[in-house]
Short mmCIF file of N, CA and C in Angstrom, two decimals:
data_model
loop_
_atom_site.label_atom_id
_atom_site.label_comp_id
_atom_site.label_asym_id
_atom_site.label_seq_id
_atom_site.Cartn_x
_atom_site.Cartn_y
_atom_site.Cartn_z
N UNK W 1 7.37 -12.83 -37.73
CA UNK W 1 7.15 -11.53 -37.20
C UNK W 1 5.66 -11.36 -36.93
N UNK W 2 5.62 -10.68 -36.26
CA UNK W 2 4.09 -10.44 -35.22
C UNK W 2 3.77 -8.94 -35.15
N UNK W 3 2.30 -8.92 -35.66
CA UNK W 3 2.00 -7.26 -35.12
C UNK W 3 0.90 -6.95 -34.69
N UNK W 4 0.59 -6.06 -33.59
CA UNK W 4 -0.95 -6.25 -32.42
C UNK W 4 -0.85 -4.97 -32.78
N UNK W 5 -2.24 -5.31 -33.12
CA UNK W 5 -3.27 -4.14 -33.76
C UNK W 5 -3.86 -3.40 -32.45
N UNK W 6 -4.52 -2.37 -32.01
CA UNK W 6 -4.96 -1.67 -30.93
C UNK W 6 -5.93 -3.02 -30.14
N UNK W 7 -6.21 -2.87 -29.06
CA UNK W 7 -6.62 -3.48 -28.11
C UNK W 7 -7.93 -2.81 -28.18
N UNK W 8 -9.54 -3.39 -28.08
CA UNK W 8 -10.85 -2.98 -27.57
C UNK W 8 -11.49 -3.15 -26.63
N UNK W 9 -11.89 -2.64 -25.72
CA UNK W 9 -12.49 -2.93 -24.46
C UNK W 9 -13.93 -3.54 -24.61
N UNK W 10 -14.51 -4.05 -24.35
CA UNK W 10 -15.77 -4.78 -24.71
C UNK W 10 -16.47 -4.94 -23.09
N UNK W 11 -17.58 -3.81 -22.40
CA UNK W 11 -18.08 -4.35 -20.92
C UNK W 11 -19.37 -5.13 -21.52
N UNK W 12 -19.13 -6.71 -20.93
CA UNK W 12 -20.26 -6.90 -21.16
C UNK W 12 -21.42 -7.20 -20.57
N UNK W 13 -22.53 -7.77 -20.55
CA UNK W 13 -23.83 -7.90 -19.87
C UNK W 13 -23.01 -8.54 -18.16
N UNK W 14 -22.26 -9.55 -18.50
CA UNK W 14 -21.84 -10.18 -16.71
C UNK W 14 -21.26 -9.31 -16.06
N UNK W 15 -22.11 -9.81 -14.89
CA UNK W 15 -21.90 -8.21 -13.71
C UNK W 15 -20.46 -9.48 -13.09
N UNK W 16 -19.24 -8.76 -12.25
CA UNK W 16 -18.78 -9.33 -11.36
C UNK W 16 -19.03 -9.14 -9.67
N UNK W 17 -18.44 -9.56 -8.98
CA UNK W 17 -19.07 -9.55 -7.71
C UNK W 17 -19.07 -8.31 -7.13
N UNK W 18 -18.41 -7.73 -7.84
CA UNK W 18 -18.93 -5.76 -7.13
C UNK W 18 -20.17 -4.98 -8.06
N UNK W 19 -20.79 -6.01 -8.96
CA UNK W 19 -21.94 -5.00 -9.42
C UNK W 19 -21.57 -4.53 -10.79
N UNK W 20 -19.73 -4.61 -11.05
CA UNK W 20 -19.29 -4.21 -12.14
C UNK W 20 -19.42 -4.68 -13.15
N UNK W 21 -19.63 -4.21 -14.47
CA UNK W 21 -19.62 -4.96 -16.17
C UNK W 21 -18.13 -5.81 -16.23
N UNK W 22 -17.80 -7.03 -16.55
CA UNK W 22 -17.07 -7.80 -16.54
C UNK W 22 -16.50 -7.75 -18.02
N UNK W 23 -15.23 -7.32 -18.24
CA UNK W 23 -14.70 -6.54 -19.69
C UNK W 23 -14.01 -7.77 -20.53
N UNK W 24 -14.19 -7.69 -21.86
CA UNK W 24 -13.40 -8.39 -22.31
C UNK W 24 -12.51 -7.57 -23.38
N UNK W 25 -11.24 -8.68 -24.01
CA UNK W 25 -10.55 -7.55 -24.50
C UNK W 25 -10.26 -7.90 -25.97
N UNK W 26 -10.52 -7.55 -26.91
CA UNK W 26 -10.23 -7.92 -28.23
C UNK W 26 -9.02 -7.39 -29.45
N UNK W 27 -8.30 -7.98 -29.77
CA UNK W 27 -7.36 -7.62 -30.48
C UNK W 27 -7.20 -8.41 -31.49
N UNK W 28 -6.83 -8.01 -33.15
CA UNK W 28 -6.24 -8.24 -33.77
C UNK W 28 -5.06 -9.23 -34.10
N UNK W 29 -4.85 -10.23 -34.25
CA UNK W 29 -3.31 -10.35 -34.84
C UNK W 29 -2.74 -10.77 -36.20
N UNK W 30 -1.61 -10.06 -36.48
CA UNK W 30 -1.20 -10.68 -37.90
C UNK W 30 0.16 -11.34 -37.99
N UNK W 31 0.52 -12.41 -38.30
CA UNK W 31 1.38 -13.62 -38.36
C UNK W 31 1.36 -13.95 -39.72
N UNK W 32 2.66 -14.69 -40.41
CA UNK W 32 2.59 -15.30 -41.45
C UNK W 32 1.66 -16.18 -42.03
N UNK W 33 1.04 -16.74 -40.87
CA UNK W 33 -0.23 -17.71 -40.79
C UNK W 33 -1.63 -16.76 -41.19
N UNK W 34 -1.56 -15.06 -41.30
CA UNK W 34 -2.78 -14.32 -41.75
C UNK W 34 -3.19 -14.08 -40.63
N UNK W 35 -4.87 -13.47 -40.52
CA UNK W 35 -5.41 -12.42 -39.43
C UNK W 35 -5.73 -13.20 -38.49
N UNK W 36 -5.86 -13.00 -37.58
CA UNK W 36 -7.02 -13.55 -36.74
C UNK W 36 -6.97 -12.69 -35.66
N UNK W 37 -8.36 -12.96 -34.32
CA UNK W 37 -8.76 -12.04 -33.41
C UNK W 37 -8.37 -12.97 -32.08
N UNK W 38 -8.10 -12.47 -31.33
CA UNK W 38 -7.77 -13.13 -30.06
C UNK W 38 -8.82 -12.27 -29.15
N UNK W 39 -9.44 -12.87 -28.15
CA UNK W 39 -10.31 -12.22 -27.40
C UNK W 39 -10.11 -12.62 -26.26
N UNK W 40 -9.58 -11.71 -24.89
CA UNK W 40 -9.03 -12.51 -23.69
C UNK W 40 -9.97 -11.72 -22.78
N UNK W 41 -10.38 -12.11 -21.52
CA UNK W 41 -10.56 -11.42 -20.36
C UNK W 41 -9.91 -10.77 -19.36
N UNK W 42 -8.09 -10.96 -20.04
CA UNK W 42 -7.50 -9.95 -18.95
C UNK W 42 -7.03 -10.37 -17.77
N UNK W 43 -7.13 -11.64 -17.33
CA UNK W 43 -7.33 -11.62 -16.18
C UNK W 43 -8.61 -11.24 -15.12
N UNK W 44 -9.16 -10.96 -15.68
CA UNK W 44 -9.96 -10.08 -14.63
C UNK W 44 -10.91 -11.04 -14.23
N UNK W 45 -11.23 -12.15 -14.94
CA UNK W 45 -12.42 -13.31 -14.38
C UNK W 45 -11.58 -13.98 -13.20
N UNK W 46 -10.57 -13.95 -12.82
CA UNK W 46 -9.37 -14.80 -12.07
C UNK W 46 -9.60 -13.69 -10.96
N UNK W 47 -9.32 -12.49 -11.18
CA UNK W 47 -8.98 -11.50 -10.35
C UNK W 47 -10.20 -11.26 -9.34
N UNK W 48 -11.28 -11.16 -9.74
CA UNK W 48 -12.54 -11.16 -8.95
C UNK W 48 -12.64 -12.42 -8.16
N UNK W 49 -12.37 -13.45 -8.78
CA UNK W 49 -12.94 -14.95 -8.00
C UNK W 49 -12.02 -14.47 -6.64
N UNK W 50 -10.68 -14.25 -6.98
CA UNK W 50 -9.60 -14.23 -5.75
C UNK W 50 -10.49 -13.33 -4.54
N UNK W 51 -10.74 -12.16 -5.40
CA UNK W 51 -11.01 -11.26 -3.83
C UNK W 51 -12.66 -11.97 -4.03
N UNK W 52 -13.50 -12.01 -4.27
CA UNK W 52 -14.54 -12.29 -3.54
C UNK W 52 -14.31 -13.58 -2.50
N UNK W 53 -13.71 -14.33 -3.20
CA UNK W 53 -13.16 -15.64 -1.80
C UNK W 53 -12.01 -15.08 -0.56
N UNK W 54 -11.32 -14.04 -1.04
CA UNK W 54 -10.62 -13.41 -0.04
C UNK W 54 -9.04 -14.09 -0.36
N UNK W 55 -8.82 -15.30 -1.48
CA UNK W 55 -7.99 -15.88 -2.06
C UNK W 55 -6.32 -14.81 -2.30
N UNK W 56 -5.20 -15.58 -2.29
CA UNK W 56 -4.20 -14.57 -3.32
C UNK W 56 -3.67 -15.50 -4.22
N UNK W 57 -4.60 -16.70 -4.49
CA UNK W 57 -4.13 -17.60 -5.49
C UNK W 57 -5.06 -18.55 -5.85
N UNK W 58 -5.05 -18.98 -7.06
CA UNK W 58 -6.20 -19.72 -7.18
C UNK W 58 -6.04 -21.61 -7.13
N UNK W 59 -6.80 -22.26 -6.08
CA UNK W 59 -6.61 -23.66 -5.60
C UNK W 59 -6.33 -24.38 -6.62
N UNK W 60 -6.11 -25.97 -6.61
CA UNK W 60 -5.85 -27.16 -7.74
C UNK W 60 -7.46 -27.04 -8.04
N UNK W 61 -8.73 -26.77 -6.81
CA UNK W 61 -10.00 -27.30 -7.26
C UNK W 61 -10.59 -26.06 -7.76
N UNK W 62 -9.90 -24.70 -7.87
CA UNK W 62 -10.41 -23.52 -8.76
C UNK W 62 -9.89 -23.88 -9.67
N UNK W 63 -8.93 -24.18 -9.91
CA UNK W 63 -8.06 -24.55 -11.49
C UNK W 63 -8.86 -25.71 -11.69
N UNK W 64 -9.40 -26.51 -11.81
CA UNK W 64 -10.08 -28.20 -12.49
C UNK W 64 -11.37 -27.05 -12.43
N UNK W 65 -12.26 -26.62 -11.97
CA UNK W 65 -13.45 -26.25 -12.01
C UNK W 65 -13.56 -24.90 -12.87
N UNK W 66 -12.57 -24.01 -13.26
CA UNK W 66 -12.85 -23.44 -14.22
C UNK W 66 -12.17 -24.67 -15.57
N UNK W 67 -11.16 -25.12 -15.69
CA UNK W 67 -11.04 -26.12 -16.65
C UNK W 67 -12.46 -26.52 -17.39
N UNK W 68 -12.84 -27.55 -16.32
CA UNK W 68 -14.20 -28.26 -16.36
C UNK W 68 -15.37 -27.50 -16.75
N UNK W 69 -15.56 -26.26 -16.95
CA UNK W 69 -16.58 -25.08 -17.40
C UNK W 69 -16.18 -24.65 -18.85
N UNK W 70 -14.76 -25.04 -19.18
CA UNK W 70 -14.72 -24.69 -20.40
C UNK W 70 -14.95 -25.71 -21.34
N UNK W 71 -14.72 -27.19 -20.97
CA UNK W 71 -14.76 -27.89 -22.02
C UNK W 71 -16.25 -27.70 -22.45
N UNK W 72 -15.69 -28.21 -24.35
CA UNK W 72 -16.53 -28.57 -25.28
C UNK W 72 -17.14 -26.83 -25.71
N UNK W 73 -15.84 -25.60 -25.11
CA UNK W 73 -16.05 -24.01 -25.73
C UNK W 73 -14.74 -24.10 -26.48
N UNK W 74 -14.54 -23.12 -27.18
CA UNK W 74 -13.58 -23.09 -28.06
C UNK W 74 -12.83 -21.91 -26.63
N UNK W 75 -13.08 -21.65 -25.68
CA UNK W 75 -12.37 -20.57 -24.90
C UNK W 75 -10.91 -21.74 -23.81
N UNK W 76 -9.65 -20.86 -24.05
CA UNK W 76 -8.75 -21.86 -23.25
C UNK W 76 -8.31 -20.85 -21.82
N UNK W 77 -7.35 -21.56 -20.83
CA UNK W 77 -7.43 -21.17 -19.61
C UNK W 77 -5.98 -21.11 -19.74
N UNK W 78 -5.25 -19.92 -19.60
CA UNK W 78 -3.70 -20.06 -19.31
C UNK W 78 -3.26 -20.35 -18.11
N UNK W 79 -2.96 -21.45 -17.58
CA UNK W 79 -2.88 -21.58 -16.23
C UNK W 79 -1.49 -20.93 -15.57
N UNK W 80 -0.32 -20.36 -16.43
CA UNK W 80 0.83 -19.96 -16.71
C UNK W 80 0.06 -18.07 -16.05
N UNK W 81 -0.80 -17.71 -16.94
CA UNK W 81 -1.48 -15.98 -16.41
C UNK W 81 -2.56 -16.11 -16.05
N UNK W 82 -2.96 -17.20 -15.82
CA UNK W 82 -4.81 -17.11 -15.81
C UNK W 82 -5.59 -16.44 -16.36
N UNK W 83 -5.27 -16.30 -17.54
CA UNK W 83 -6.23 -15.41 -18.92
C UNK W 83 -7.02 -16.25 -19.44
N UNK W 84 -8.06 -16.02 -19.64
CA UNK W 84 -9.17 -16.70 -20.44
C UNK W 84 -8.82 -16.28 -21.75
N UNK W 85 -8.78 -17.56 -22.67
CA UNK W 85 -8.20 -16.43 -24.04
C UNK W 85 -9.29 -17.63 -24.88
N UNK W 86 -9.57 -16.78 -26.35
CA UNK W 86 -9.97 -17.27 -27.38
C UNK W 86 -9.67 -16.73 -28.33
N UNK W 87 -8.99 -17.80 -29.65
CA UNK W 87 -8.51 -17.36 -31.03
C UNK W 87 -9.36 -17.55 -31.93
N UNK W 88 -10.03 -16.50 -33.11
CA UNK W 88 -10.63 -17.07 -34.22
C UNK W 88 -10.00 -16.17 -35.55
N UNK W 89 -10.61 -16.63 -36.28
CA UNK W 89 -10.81 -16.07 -37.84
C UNK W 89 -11.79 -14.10 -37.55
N UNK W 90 -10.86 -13.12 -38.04
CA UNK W 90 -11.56 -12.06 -38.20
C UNK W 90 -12.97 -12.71 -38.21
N UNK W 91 -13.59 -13.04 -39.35
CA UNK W 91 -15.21 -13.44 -39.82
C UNK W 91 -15.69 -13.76 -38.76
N UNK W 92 -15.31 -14.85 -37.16
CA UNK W 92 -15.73 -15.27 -36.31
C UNK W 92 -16.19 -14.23 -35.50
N UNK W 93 -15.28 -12.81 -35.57
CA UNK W 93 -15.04 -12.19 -34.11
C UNK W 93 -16.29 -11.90 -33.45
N UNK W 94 -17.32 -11.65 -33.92
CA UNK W 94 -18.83 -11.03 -33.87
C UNK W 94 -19.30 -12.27 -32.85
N UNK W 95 -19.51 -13.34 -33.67
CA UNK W 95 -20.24 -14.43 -33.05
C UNK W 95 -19.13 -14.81 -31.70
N UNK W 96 -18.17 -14.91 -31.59
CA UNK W 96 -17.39 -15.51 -30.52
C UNK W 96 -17.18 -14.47 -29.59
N UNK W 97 -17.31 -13.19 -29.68
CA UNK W 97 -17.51 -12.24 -28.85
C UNK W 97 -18.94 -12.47 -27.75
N UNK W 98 -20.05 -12.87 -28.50
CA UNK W 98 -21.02 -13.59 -27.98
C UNK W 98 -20.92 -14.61 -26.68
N UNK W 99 -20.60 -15.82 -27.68
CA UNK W 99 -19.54 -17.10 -27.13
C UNK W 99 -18.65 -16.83 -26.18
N UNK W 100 -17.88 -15.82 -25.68
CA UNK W 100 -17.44 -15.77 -25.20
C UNK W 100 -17.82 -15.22 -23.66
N UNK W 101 -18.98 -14.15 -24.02
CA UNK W 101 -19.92 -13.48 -22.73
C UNK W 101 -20.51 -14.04 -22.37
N UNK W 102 -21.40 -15.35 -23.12
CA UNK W 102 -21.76 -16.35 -22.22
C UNK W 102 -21.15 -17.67 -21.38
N UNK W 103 -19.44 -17.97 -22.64
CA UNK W 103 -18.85 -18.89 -21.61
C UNK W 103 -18.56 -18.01 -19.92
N UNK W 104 -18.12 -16.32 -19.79
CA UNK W 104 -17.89 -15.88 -18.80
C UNK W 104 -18.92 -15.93 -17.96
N UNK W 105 -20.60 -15.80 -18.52
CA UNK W 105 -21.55 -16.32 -17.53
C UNK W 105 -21.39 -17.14 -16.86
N UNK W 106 -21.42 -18.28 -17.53
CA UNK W 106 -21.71 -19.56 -17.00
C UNK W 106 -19.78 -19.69 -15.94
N UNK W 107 -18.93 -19.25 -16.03
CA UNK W 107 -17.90 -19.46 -15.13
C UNK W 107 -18.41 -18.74 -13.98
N UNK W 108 -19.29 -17.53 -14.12
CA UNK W 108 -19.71 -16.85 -12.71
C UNK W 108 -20.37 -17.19 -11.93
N UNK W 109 -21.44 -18.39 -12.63
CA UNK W 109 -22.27 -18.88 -11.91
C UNK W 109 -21.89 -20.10 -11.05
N UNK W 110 -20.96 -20.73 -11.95
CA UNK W 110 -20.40 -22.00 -11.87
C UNK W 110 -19.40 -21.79 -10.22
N UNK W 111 -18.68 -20.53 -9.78
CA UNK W 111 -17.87 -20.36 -9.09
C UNK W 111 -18.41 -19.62 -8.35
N UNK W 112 -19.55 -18.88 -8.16
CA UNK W 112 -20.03 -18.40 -6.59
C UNK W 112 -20.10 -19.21 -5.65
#
């Protein structure tokens, strides 16, 4: 059994291609396995690339090139929703919240 704790909005320092704070989303979870924080972007790093390229789907060489930006981060790519997601330990959430605004940097830069 599974239970999701409220959802937090987090805008952080990365602008997306309209100028906007680029949000991430943090939640809670509790499992037999104990707490942990999941921290996703929503979609929304996927959702911008599309319309600034004018895209309604994202290529085999957008899919390998955000891939290729994540290795060697603890952040994974659902290629199933295109959510950027990352799982840690409550204790982590602080620092990987970090970790996480800069892996979304470096995907913004990486994909203009």
């Amino acid at each position: 059994m599974r239970f999701m704790a409220e959802m937090i909005r987090i805008d952080t320092d990365v602008l997306d291609n309209t100028g906007e704070a680029v949000p991430l989303y943090v939640y809670q979870t509790v499992s037999l396995l104990g707490e942990r924080v999941a921290i996703t972007d929503g979609v929304y790093f996927v959702e911008d690339l599309l319309n600034a390229k004018g895209q309604s789907q994202l290529s085999e060489d957008d899919v390998k090139r955000i891939k290729q930006q994540l290795k060697g981060t603890p952040m994974t790519f659902d290629t199933r929703n295109h959510a950027l997601r990352l799982k840690c330990s409550v204790k982590e959430a602080d620092a990987n919240i970090t970790l996480a605004t800069k892996v979304l940097e470096r995907l913004q830069n990486a994909t203009k």
